[in-house]
Coordinates of C-alpha atoms in Angstrom, one line a residue:
M8 CA -109.2 -9.5 -63.7
I9 CA -107.8 -12.1 -61.3
L10 CA -105.4 -11.7 -58.4
F11 CA -104.1 -14.6 -56.5
V12 CA -102.0 -15.0 -53.3
N13 CA -100.8 -18.6 -52.5
A14 CA -100.1 -19.5 -48.9
L15 CA -101.7 -16.3 -47.7
T16 CA -101.8 -17.7 -44.2
V17 CA -102.1 -21.0 -42.2
I18 CA -105.2 -21.8 -40.1
D19 CA -104.2 -23.6 -36.9
F20 CA -107.4 -24.6 -35.1
S21 CA -109.4 -27.6 -33.9
Y22 CA -112.8 -28.7 -35.0
L23 CA -115.3 -30.9 -33.4
C24 CA -116.1 -34.3 -35.0
N25 CA -118.7 -36.7 -33.9
K26 CA -116.4 -39.7 -34.5
R27 CA -113.0 -38.2 -33.6
G28 CA -113.7 -35.5 -31.0
A29 CA -111.6 -32.4 -31.1
V30 CA -109.3 -32.7 -34.1
G31 CA -106.3 -30.4 -34.4
E32 CA -105.8 -29.2 -37.9
S33 CA -103.5 -26.9 -40.0
W34 CA -104.6 -25.7 -43.4
I35 CA -102.7 -23.6 -45.8
V36 CA -105.0 -20.8 -47.3
D37 CA -104.7 -20.0 -51.0
L38 CA -106.7 -17.0 -52.2
T39 CA -108.0 -15.8 -55.5
L40 CA -109.8 -12.5 -56.1
H41 CA -111.9 -11.7 -59.1
G42 CA -112.8 -8.1 -59.9
K43 CA -112.3 -4.8 -61.7
L44 CA -109.3 -2.6 -61.4
N45 CA -109.6 0.2 -58.9
E46 CA -108.3 3.8 -59.2
E47 CA -104.8 2.4 -58.5
S48 CA -105.1 0.0 -61.4
M49 CA -105.2 -2.9 -59.0
V50 CA -107.8 -5.4 -58.0
L51 CA -106.4 -5.0 -54.4
D52 CA -103.1 -4.0 -53.2
F53 CA -101.1 -7.0 -52.0
G54 CA -100.3 -5.3 -48.8
L55 CA -104.1 -5.0 -48.0
V56 CA -104.7 -8.6 -49.0
K57 CA -102.0 -9.8 -46.6
K58 CA -103.1 -7.4 -43.8
Q59 CA -106.8 -7.2 -44.1
I60 CA -108.0 -10.6 -45.4
K61 CA -105.4 -12.5 -43.3
G62 CA -106.6 -10.5 -40.3
I63 CA -110.2 -11.4 -40.9
I64 CA -109.3 -15.2 -41.2
D65 CA -107.2 -15.0 -38.1
Q66 CA -109.9 -13.3 -36.1
C67 CA -112.8 -15.6 -37.2
I68 CA -111.4 -19.1 -37.0
D69 CA -107.6 -19.3 -36.3
H70 CA -106.7 -20.8 -32.8
K71 CA -110.3 -21.6 -32.1
L72 CA -112.6 -24.7 -31.7
A73 CA -114.8 -24.8 -34.8
I74 CA -118.2 -26.4 -34.2
G75 CA -120.9 -27.3 -36.8
N76 CA -124.6 -27.8 -36.2
Q77 CA -124.9 -31.5 -36.1
I78 CA -122.9 -32.4 -32.9
N79 CA -123.9 -34.9 -30.3
G80 CA -124.4 -32.4 -27.6
Q81 CA -125.1 -28.8 -26.8
V82 CA -123.5 -25.4 -27.1
E83 CA -124.8 -22.7 -24.8
N84 CA -123.9 -19.0 -24.6
H85 CA -123.9 -17.4 -21.1
G86 CA -123.0 -13.8 -21.9
D87 CA -119.3 -13.5 -21.5
Y88 CA -118.6 -17.2 -22.0
T89 CA -119.8 -20.2 -23.8
T90 CA -120.1 -23.9 -22.8
L91 CA -119.9 -27.1 -24.8
D92 CA -121.0 -30.6 -23.6
C93 CA -120.9 -33.4 -26.1
T94 CA -120.1 -37.1 -26.7
F95 CA -118.2 -38.5 -29.6
G96 CA -116.9 -41.8 -30.9
D97 CA -117.4 -44.8 -28.5
D98 CA -119.2 -42.8 -25.9
H99 CA -116.3 -40.5 -25.2
H100 CA -117.0 -37.2 -23.5
L101 CA -115.8 -33.6 -24.0
A102 CA -117.0 -30.5 -22.1
M103 CA -115.5 -27.0 -22.3
S104 CA -116.2 -23.5 -20.9
A105 CA -114.3 -20.6 -22.4
P106 CA -114.7 -17.0 -23.4
N107 CA -116.7 -16.5 -26.5
Q108 CA -113.8 -15.8 -28.8
A109 CA -112.4 -19.3 -28.2
F110 CA -115.3 -20.8 -30.3
C111 CA -116.1 -20.6 -34.0
L112 CA -119.7 -21.6 -34.7
I113 CA -120.2 -22.6 -38.4
D114 CA -123.6 -22.9 -39.9
A115 CA -123.1 -26.2 -41.5
D116 CA -123.8 -29.8 -40.6
V117 CA -120.2 -30.7 -40.2
V118 CA -116.8 -28.9 -40.2
N119 CA -114.7 -29.8 -43.2
E120 CA -112.8 -28.0 -46.0
Q121 CA -115.9 -27.1 -47.9
S122 CA -117.9 -25.7 -45.0
V123 CA -115.0 -23.7 -43.8
I124 CA -114.4 -22.2 -47.3
E125 CA -118.1 -21.2 -47.5
F126 CA -117.9 -19.7 -44.0
L127 CA -114.7 -17.8 -44.8
I128 CA -116.1 -16.4 -48.1
A129 CA -119.4 -15.3 -46.4
T130 CA -117.3 -13.6 -43.7
I131 CA -114.7 -11.9 -45.9
M132 CA -116.8 -10.7 -48.9
P133 CA -118.8 -8.0 -47.1
Q134 CA -115.6 -6.4 -45.8
L135 CA -114.0 -6.1 -49.2
P136 CA -114.1 -3.1 -51.7
S137 CA -117.0 -3.0 -54.1
N138 CA -114.7 -3.6 -57.2
I139 CA -114.1 -7.2 -56.0
E140 CA -116.8 -9.4 -57.4
K141 CA -115.9 -12.9 -56.2
I142 CA -113.3 -14.6 -54.1
E143 CA -112.1 -18.2 -54.2
I144 CA -110.4 -20.1 -51.4
E145 CA -108.5 -23.3 -51.3
L146 CA -107.6 -25.0 -48.0
K147 CA -105.0 -27.7 -48.0
P148 CA -102.8 -29.5 -45.6
E149 CA -99.0 -29.4 -45.9
H150 CA -97.5 -32.1 -48.0
S151 CA -96.2 -34.6 -45.4
K152 CA -92.7 -36.0 -45.7
S153 CA -93.1 -38.1 -42.6
F154 CA -95.8 -39.4 -40.3
Y155 CA -98.0 -36.8 -38.6
Y156 CA -100.6 -36.5 -35.9
H157 CA -103.5 -34.2 -35.1
Y158 CA -103.5 -32.7 -31.5
S159 CA -105.2 -30.0 -29.5
H160 CA -103.9 -28.1 -26.5
G161 CA -104.0 -24.8 -24.7
L162 CA -101.1 -22.7 -23.4
K163 CA -102.2 -20.6 -20.4
K164 CA -98.9 -18.6 -20.3
H165 CA -99.2 -17.4 -23.9
D166 CA -100.2 -13.8 -24.4
G167 CA -101.8 -14.5 -27.7
N168 CA -104.5 -16.8 -28.9
C169 CA -102.6 -20.0 -28.1
Q170 CA -104.0 -19.6 -24.6
R171 CA -107.4 -20.9 -25.8
I172 CA -107.8 -24.3 -24.2
I173 CA -108.8 -26.2 -27.2
H174 CA -107.1 -25.3 -30.4
G175 CA -104.7 -27.5 -32.4
H176 CA -102.4 -28.4 -35.2
R177 CA -101.7 -31.1 -37.8
S178 CA -98.0 -31.8 -37.2
Q179 CA -95.3 -33.9 -38.7
I180 CA -92.8 -35.6 -36.5
G181 CA -89.2 -36.5 -37.2
I182 CA -87.1 -39.0 -35.1
A183 CA -83.6 -40.0 -35.9
L184 CA -81.0 -42.3 -34.2
D185 CA -77.4 -41.7 -34.9
G186 CA -78.4 -39.5 -37.8
M187 CA -80.7 -42.1 -39.5
A188 CA -84.4 -41.4 -39.8
M189 CA -86.5 -43.9 -37.9
P190 CA -90.0 -44.2 -39.6
R191 CA -91.0 -46.9 -37.1
L192 CA -90.6 -44.6 -34.1
Q193 CA -92.2 -41.7 -36.0
K194 CA -95.3 -43.9 -36.7
Q195 CA -95.4 -45.1 -33.1
W196 CA -95.7 -41.6 -31.7
A197 CA -97.9 -40.4 -34.5
D198 CA -100.3 -43.3 -33.8
K199 CA -100.1 -42.7 -30.1
W200 CA -101.0 -39.0 -30.4
Q201 CA -103.5 -39.2 -33.2
D202 CA -106.5 -36.9 -32.3
I203 CA -105.1 -36.5 -28.8
Y204 CA -105.5 -33.7 -26.3
L205 CA -102.1 -32.9 -24.8
A206 CA -102.5 -31.4 -21.4
T207 CA -100.1 -29.9 -18.8
A208 CA -100.1 -31.7 -15.5
E209 CA -100.1 -28.4 -13.4
D210 CA -103.5 -27.5 -15.1
Q211 CA -105.2 -30.6 -13.9
I212 CA -108.0 -30.2 -11.3
Q213 CA -110.6 -32.4 -9.7
A214 CA -114.1 -32.6 -11.1
P215 CA -115.8 -30.8 -8.2
Q216 CA -113.6 -27.7 -8.9
L217 CA -115.2 -27.2 -12.3
Q218 CA -117.3 -24.0 -12.3
H219 CA -119.4 -24.1 -15.4
I220 CA -119.4 -27.6 -16.8
S221 CA -119.8 -31.2 -15.5
A222 CA -117.4 -34.1 -15.8
K223 CA -118.2 -37.8 -16.2
E224 CA -116.7 -40.5 -14.2
N225 CA -113.9 -41.3 -16.6
D226 CA -112.8 -37.8 -17.3
H227 CA -109.7 -35.8 -16.7
C228 CA -110.4 -32.1 -15.8
F229 CA -108.3 -29.0 -16.5
A230 CA -108.7 -25.3 -15.8
Y231 CA -106.7 -22.1 -15.8
T232 CA -107.1 -18.3 -16.0
A233 CA -105.2 -16.6 -18.8
A234 CA -105.2 -13.1 -20.2
Q235 CA -108.4 -13.7 -22.2
G236 CA -110.3 -15.1 -19.2
Y237 CA -111.2 -18.4 -17.4
F238 CA -110.9 -21.7 -19.3
E239 CA -111.9 -25.2 -18.2
M240 CA -112.5 -28.5 -19.8
A241 CA -113.3 -32.2 -19.1
I242 CA -112.3 -35.0 -21.5
S243 CA -112.4 -38.8 -21.4
K244 CA -109.1 -40.2 -20.1
E245 CA -108.5 -42.3 -23.2
R246 CA -108.4 -39.2 -25.4
C247 CA -105.9 -37.3 -23.3
D248 CA -102.2 -37.5 -22.5
I249 CA -101.0 -35.5 -19.5
L250 CA -97.4 -34.3 -19.8
P251 CA -95.2 -32.9 -17.0
I252 CA -94.5 -29.8 -19.1
D253 CA -96.1 -26.9 -20.9
T254 CA -97.2 -28.1 -24.3
T255 CA -95.2 -25.6 -26.4
V256 CA -93.6 -27.2 -29.4
E257 CA -90.2 -26.7 -27.7
C258 CA -91.3 -28.6 -24.7
I259 CA -92.9 -31.3 -26.8
A260 CA -89.6 -31.8 -28.7
G261 CA -87.7 -32.1 -25.5
Y262 CA -90.2 -34.5 -24.0
L263 CA -90.1 -36.7 -27.0
A264 CA -86.4 -36.7 -27.1
E265 CA -86.3 -37.8 -23.4
Q266 CA -88.7 -40.6 -24.1
V267 CA -86.9 -41.9 -27.1
K268 CA -83.6 -41.6 -25.3
A269 CA -84.9 -43.7 -22.5
Q270 CA -85.7 -46.5 -25.0
H271 CA -82.4 -46.1 -26.9
P272 CA -79.8 -44.9 -24.3
D273 CA -76.8 -45.9 -26.4
N274 CA -77.9 -43.8 -29.5
D275 CA -77.8 -40.1 -30.3
V276 CA -81.4 -39.0 -30.6
K277 CA -82.7 -36.1 -32.7
V278 CA -86.4 -35.1 -32.5
T279 CA -87.9 -32.6 -34.9
A280 CA -91.3 -31.6 -33.6
Y281 CA -93.6 -29.4 -35.8
E282 CA -96.3 -27.0 -34.8
G283 CA -98.5 -26.9 -37.9
V284 CA -96.8 -25.9 -41.1
A285 CA -93.2 -25.1 -41.6
K286 CA -92.3 -24.2 -38.1
G287 CA -91.3 -26.2 -35.0
S288 CA -88.4 -27.2 -32.7
I289 CA -85.5 -29.6 -32.7
C290 CA -84.1 -31.3 -29.7
Y291 CA -81.0 -33.6 -29.3
A292 CA -80.5 -36.2 -26.5

């Protein structure tokens, strides 16, 4: 017997790529379970699927930085926290120190859809009832109706997992002037922020203030203490945009609206900023 749940959840996370650095991603999770009927004449109650399996996925990878085996650098555990120091692309640098739960270490050469699927299946299967014989998972991005960008960030004021300093999203962007969509402006900002780290100005520190990692000469450095612990990072300046705001989707929408309005003061501006799949914020200027 087969049971399926489409769009069970969305994974919002970042993964480390030797070419692109920290890549923000949002994948929709479709789940299929194969097994025998239990004493309730079900493969598994839909309520348990949505609660238990979604909970496992959220705990093991959602809002984390996923790292495979073949990175250009090192990952080291120091008890309560873990450090990362690596290079990527054209000699760009990324270093990070965070509580252990901010990392997802995947036993595969690279992080991609297939390696994450295999990781999730291996994590979920031992926690399911014995009548379930096999599970299948499909990961897919949202169908894009406009241009989109991949970004990573951290929100120190957030009570939940958004406080983790490098997690991210794949987000569409909508910009309209006087009620008319402007693909040129959408592409301009999507290109500007492709694979970017969006930082908050008040989180910036100087390199000597870093406690657990080292910065390179061309790095921006950031640190904060949140509910889950102390976070810090250093990243090449070219791969970072420092904003004068918190990087919540509401503030991103407001910031973009202000920037577009400054370029087009005589037009009514509407910005639709997304945070991953099917959620976001709208701002008018």
